[in-house]
Tab-separated table of C-alpha atoms in Angstrom:
chain	number	residue	atom	x	y	z
A	1	MET	CA	97.162	111.293	75.676
A	2	ARG	CA	99.763	109.324	76.554
A	3	SER	CA	103.035	107.632	75.593
A	4	ASP	CA	104.679	107.274	79.292
A	5	SER	CA	108.304	106.114	77.722
A	6	GLY	CA	107.752	108.299	75.129
A	7	LYS	CA	109.999	111.187	76.818
A	8	GLU	CA	112.020	108.572	78.059
A	9	ARG	CA	115.680	109.117	76.873
A	10	ALA	CA	117.845	106.279	75.963
A	11	ARG	CA	120.812	108.595	76.575
A	12	GLY	CA	121.125	111.068	79.242
A	13	GLY	CA	121.415	114.593	79.112
A	14	ALA	CA	120.156	116.486	76.070
A	15	ASP	CA	123.206	115.388	74.486
A	16	GLY	CA	123.163	112.359	75.221
A	17	GLY	CA	126.113	111.785	78.091
A	18	ILE	CA	126.324	109.789	80.984
A	19	GLU	CA	125.140	111.320	84.383
A	20	PRO	CA	126.732	110.228	87.665
A	21	LEU	CA	124.364	108.354	89.966
A	22	VAL	CA	122.928	110.736	92.720
A	23	PRO	CA	121.778	109.493	96.368
A	24	GLY	CA	118.593	107.450	96.008
A	25	ASP	CA	119.612	105.241	92.941
A	26	PRO	CA	120.311	102.136	93.833
A	27	ARG	CA	123.620	100.523	93.171
A	28	ARG	CA	122.875	97.059	91.553
A	29	ILE	CA	119.917	95.711	89.914
A	30	GLY	CA	119.890	91.567	90.008
A	31	PRO	CA	123.071	91.218	89.190
A	32	TYR	CA	124.228	94.127	87.603
A	33	ARG	CA	126.409	96.935	88.975
A	34	LEU	CA	125.048	100.566	87.998
A	35	LEU	CA	127.647	102.779	86.854
A	36	GLY	CA	125.667	105.769	85.834
A	37	ARG	CA	122.355	107.176	84.426
A	38	LEU	CA	121.472	107.078	80.577
A	39	GLY	CA	117.633	108.959	80.883
A	40	SER	CA	114.621	108.933	82.697
A	41	GLY	CA	110.593	108.987	81.584
A	42	GLY	CA	107.305	108.102	82.982
A	43	MET	CA	107.682	104.677	82.806
A	44	GLY	CA	111.264	104.478	84.274
A	45	ARG	CA	114.475	104.881	84.458
A	46	VAL	CA	117.897	103.840	82.396
A	47	TYR	CA	121.195	103.256	83.882
A	48	LEU	CA	124.438	101.681	82.495
A	49	ALA	CA	125.192	98.763	84.170
A	50	ARG	CA	128.196	96.238	83.850
A	51	SER	CA	127.347	92.408	84.568
A	52	GLU	CA	129.835	90.355	86.230
A	53	GLY	CA	131.253	89.278	83.390
A	54	GLY	CA	132.006	92.831	82.532
A	55	ARG	CA	129.799	93.104	79.555
A	56	THR	CA	128.638	96.852	79.777
A	57	VAL	CA	124.505	96.888	79.041
A	58	ALA	CA	121.601	98.798	79.876
A	59	VAL	CA	119.140	98.310	82.435
A	60	LYS	CA	115.688	99.995	82.778
A	61	VAL	CA	114.185	99.771	86.127
A	62	VAL	CA	110.520	100.797	86.314
A	63	HIS	CA	109.609	103.544	88.607
A	64	GLU	CA	108.629	102.489	92.420
A	65	GLU	CA	104.944	104.114	92.012
A	66	HIS	CA	104.569	101.445	88.886
A	67	ALA	CA	105.404	98.669	90.687
A	68	SER	CA	102.485	97.868	92.189
A	69	ASP	CA	100.030	98.280	89.310
A	70	GLN	CA	99.889	95.040	87.533
A	71	ARG	CA	98.293	96.558	84.568
A	72	PHE	CA	101.561	98.216	84.017
A	73	ARG	CA	103.720	95.122	85.226
A	74	ALA	CA	101.466	93.558	82.480
A	75	ARG	CA	102.646	96.262	79.853
A	76	PHE	CA	106.562	95.858	80.858
A	77	ARG	CA	106.380	92.065	80.216
A	78	ARG	CA	104.814	93.056	76.774
A	79	GLU	CA	107.731	95.423	76.009
A	80	VAL	CA	110.304	92.558	76.688
A	81	GLU	CA	108.648	90.063	75.085
A	82	ALA	CA	108.133	91.808	72.255
A	83	VAL	CA	111.873	93.198	72.052
A	84	ARG	CA	112.560	89.345	72.253
A	85	LYS	CA	110.756	88.451	69.180
A	86	VAL	CA	111.987	91.411	66.997
A	87	GLY	CA	115.630	90.285	67.347
A	88	GLU	CA	118.747	92.236	68.077
A	89	HIS	CA	119.627	93.539	64.221
A	90	PHE	CA	116.823	95.707	64.875
A	91	THR	CA	116.572	97.031	68.090
A	92	ALA	CA	119.316	96.384	71.622
A	93	PRO	CA	118.713	92.572	71.932
A	94	VAL	CA	117.327	91.489	75.835
A	95	LEU	CA	119.805	90.134	77.696
A	96	ASP	CA	117.778	89.621	80.929
A	97	ALA	CA	114.867	90.728	82.937
A	98	ASP	CA	112.929	90.412	85.710
A	99	PRO	CA	109.245	91.659	85.351
A	100	GLU	CA	108.252	89.876	88.578
A	101	ALA	CA	110.785	91.795	90.778
A	102	ASP	CA	110.236	93.907	93.262
A	103	ARG	CA	111.152	97.034	90.720
A	104	PRO	CA	110.797	95.176	87.543
A	105	TRP	CA	113.897	95.705	84.658
A	106	VAL	CA	115.149	94.872	81.589
A	107	ALA	CA	118.697	94.836	80.853
A	108	THR	CA	119.743	95.038	76.927
A	109	GLY	CA	122.733	95.520	75.141
A	110	PHE	CA	124.086	98.822	75.340
A	111	VAL	CA	124.233	100.555	71.937
A	112	PRO	CA	126.206	103.466	71.779
A	113	GLY	CA	124.667	106.503	69.367
A	114	PRO	CA	122.846	109.527	69.396
A	115	LEU	CA	119.036	109.704	69.260
A	116	LEU	CA	117.570	110.885	66.015
A	117	GLU	CA	115.926	113.893	67.905
A	118	GLN	CA	119.054	114.904	69.354
A	119	VAL	CA	120.585	115.141	66.080
A	120	VAL	CA	118.113	116.937	64.629
A	121	ARG	CA	117.608	119.688	67.280
A	122	GLY	CA	121.498	120.103	67.773
A	123	HIS	CA	122.466	119.873	64.245
A	124	GLY	CA	119.547	120.438	61.720
A	125	PRO	CA	117.873	118.491	59.005
A	126	LEU	CA	120.161	115.402	57.786
A	127	PRO	CA	121.535	115.255	54.109
A	128	ALA	CA	119.780	113.435	51.402
A	129	GLU	CA	122.215	110.853	51.377
A	130	SER	CA	121.737	110.014	55.047
A	131	ILE	CA	118.299	109.945	54.625
A	132	LEU	CA	118.546	107.211	52.606
A	133	ALA	CA	120.042	105.372	54.154
A	134	LEU	CA	117.705	106.159	57.211
A	135	ALA	CA	114.934	104.820	55.319
A	136	ASP	CA	116.576	101.726	54.609
A	137	GLY	CA	117.065	100.752	57.543
A	138	LEU	CA	113.924	101.966	59.489
A	139	LEU	CA	111.947	99.992	56.241
A	140	LYS	CA	114.058	96.944	57.302
A	141	ALA	CA	113.402	97.586	60.474
A	142	LEU	CA	110.164	97.813	60.462
A	143	ARG	CA	110.212	94.912	58.097
A	144	GLY	CA	111.332	92.918	61.174
A	145	ILE	CA	109.329	94.265	63.628
A	146	HIS	CA	105.814	93.298	61.728
A	147	GLY	CA	107.258	90.080	60.528
A	148	ALA	CA	108.022	88.976	64.187
A	149	GLY	CA	103.953	90.083	64.360
A	150	ILE	CA	104.606	93.480	66.442
A	151	LEU	CA	103.577	96.692	66.068
A	152	HIS	CA	105.446	99.426	67.444
A	153	ARG	CA	103.009	101.996	67.445
A	154	ASP	CA	105.023	104.778	68.472
A	155	LEU	CA	107.919	105.488	65.908
A	156	LYS	CA	108.994	108.761	66.214
A	157	PRO	CA	112.601	110.385	66.376
A	158	SER	CA	113.705	109.960	69.971
A	159	ASN	CA	112.342	106.013	69.437
A	160	VAL	CA	115.603	105.979	66.665
A	161	MET	CA	119.284	105.513	67.886
A	162	LEU	CA	121.907	106.383	65.153
A	163	THR	CA	124.622	103.673	65.824
A	164	VAL	CA	127.753	103.018	63.253
A	165	GLU	CA	125.701	99.484	61.956
A	166	GLY	CA	123.062	101.604	61.310
A	167	PRO	CA	119.580	102.921	62.801
A	168	ARG	CA	118.050	101.132	65.561
A	169	VAL	CA	114.422	100.939	66.333
A	170	ILE	CA	113.598	101.296	70.566
A	171	ASP	CA	111.549	101.818	73.110
A	172	PHE	CA	108.845	98.786	72.374
A	173	GLY	CA	106.688	100.023	76.033
A	174	ILE	CA	103.334	100.418	73.777
A	175	ALA	CA	104.251	98.047	71.185
A	176	ARG	CA	101.145	94.860	70.710
A	177	ALA	CA	100.566	91.892	68.576
A	178	LEU	CA	99.048	92.737	64.854
A	179	GLU	CA	95.440	93.095	65.190
A	180	PRO	CA	94.802	94.232	68.707
A	181	SER	CA	91.250	94.812	69.918
A	182	VAL	CA	90.004	98.314	70.291
A	183	ASP	CA	90.217	97.733	74.434
A	184	SER	CA	94.264	97.152	73.797
A	185	LEU	CA	94.088	100.122	72.411
A	186	LEU	CA	93.540	102.369	75.485
A	187	THR	CA	96.012	102.959	78.163
A	188	SER	CA	94.677	102.609	81.663
A	189	THR	CA	93.203	106.359	82.187
A	190	GLY	CA	91.160	105.328	79.016
A	191	LEU	CA	93.396	107.774	76.630
A	192	VAL	CA	94.474	106.440	73.065
A	193	ALA	CA	98.367	105.195	73.764
A	194	GLY	CA	100.837	106.919	71.059
A	195	SER	CA	102.437	110.472	70.423
A	196	PRO	CA	101.192	113.370	68.511
A	197	GLY	CA	102.716	114.287	65.146
A	198	PHE	CA	103.799	110.574	64.705
A	199	MET	CA	99.887	109.069	64.700
A	200	ALA	CA	97.829	107.699	61.864
A	201	PRO	CA	93.923	108.757	61.783
A	202	GLU	CA	93.043	105.525	63.015
A	203	GLN	CA	95.088	105.447	66.007
A	204	VAL	CA	94.058	109.133	66.814
A	205	ARG	CA	90.455	107.511	66.881
A	206	GLY	CA	91.504	104.935	68.879
A	207	GLU	CA	90.231	102.299	65.908
A	208	SER	CA	92.280	98.883	65.382
A	209	LEU	CA	96.302	99.444	63.745
A	210	GLY	CA	97.661	97.374	61.337
A	211	PRO	CA	100.923	97.805	60.259
A	212	ALA	CA	100.161	100.889	57.556
A	213	ALA	CA	100.266	102.910	61.285
A	214	ASP	CA	104.082	102.573	61.138
A	215	VAL	CA	104.235	103.000	58.095
A	216	LEU	CA	102.941	106.473	58.348
A	217	ALA	CA	105.149	107.652	61.467
A	218	LEU	CA	107.859	106.651	59.417
A	219	GLY	CA	107.006	108.739	56.659
A	220	CYS	CA	106.602	111.826	59.387
A	221	VAL	CA	110.032	110.670	61.112
A	222	LEU	CA	111.959	110.480	57.578
A	223	MET	CA	110.089	113.889	57.091
A	224	TYR	CA	111.069	115.338	60.625
A	225	ALA	CA	114.824	114.058	59.447
A	226	ALA	CA	114.851	115.743	55.867
A	227	THR	CA	113.402	119.011	57.100
A	228	GLY	CA	113.039	119.248	60.728
A	229	ARG	CA	109.313	119.698	60.855
A	230	LEU	CA	106.392	117.754	60.724
A	231	PRO	CA	103.982	116.618	58.139
A	232	PHE	CA	101.168	117.417	60.481
A	233	GLY	CA	100.731	120.044	62.998
A	234	HIS	CA	103.098	122.927	62.598
A	235	GLY	CA	102.234	125.550	64.181
A	236	ALA	CA	99.916	123.853	66.544
A	237	GLY	CA	99.370	125.173	69.787
A	238	ASN	CA	98.742	122.077	71.783
A	239	GLN	CA	97.831	117.899	70.934
A	240	HIS	CA	94.322	118.503	70.386
A	241	ALA	CA	95.127	120.478	67.498
A	242	ILE	CA	97.989	118.332	66.356
A	243	MET	CA	95.422	115.771	66.431
A	244	PHE	CA	92.776	117.405	64.641
A	245	GLN	CA	94.859	118.195	61.594
A	246	ILE	CA	95.651	114.438	61.536
A	247	VAL	CA	92.469	113.153	60.848
A	248	GLU	CA	90.847	116.561	59.232
A	249	ALA	CA	93.691	118.294	57.450
A	250	GLU	CA	95.997	116.705	54.211
A	251	PRO	CA	99.510	116.704	55.263
A	252	THR	CA	102.109	119.785	54.710
A	253	SER	CA	105.163	118.836	52.862
A	254	THR	CA	107.378	122.146	52.740
A	255	GLY	CA	110.655	122.511	53.390
């Protein structure tokens, strides 16, 4: 099971802070001067940066070990294309990108705000009024994402950013066009792409997906925000147990 960018943080550190650059970090990516680290994951590292015109941006840089993998580069190009199609009302807008660079990168608008996962872990479930606002914002975001002909396929609390202008859906690393083939649902290692606990049964089985898979994930996200628990997999000891419950068991709505 993989979601390479799923562990990636749009904000560095447990509290969403910015970490300093370390030896070995580049000081510039394309035309952008790097200021600090915002987060990292299996796919790449995200930096806070500044453009030559003075705009603050977030720059995602693919890890060096992935740069020579042409399938990974193709996946990265799809991510950039997906975010550009969706538009800035629902995600951080793409400002610049170079998927063909020695280390591919993409620069997006810097949208300050914590991740939903960080908020629930640090402060507990959200109050009812906040849940309603979150649901409204995420439904509008999914409408925009699906309206652009894109399935996100990895909607989860660590991919939802809470901002003063409403929630933003981030990380389109495994997004695909609507109605992809079964082959396109598999990673280069032959494993189904997604995050246990937020996957639809058809996603676990490696079948073709439609918008309903993202809607089910939205339900899981809202339950987590409201209760701190998941409808599937609570108390499960491993990912396989979670996936078995998703396919075979009824959701648990206690709490």
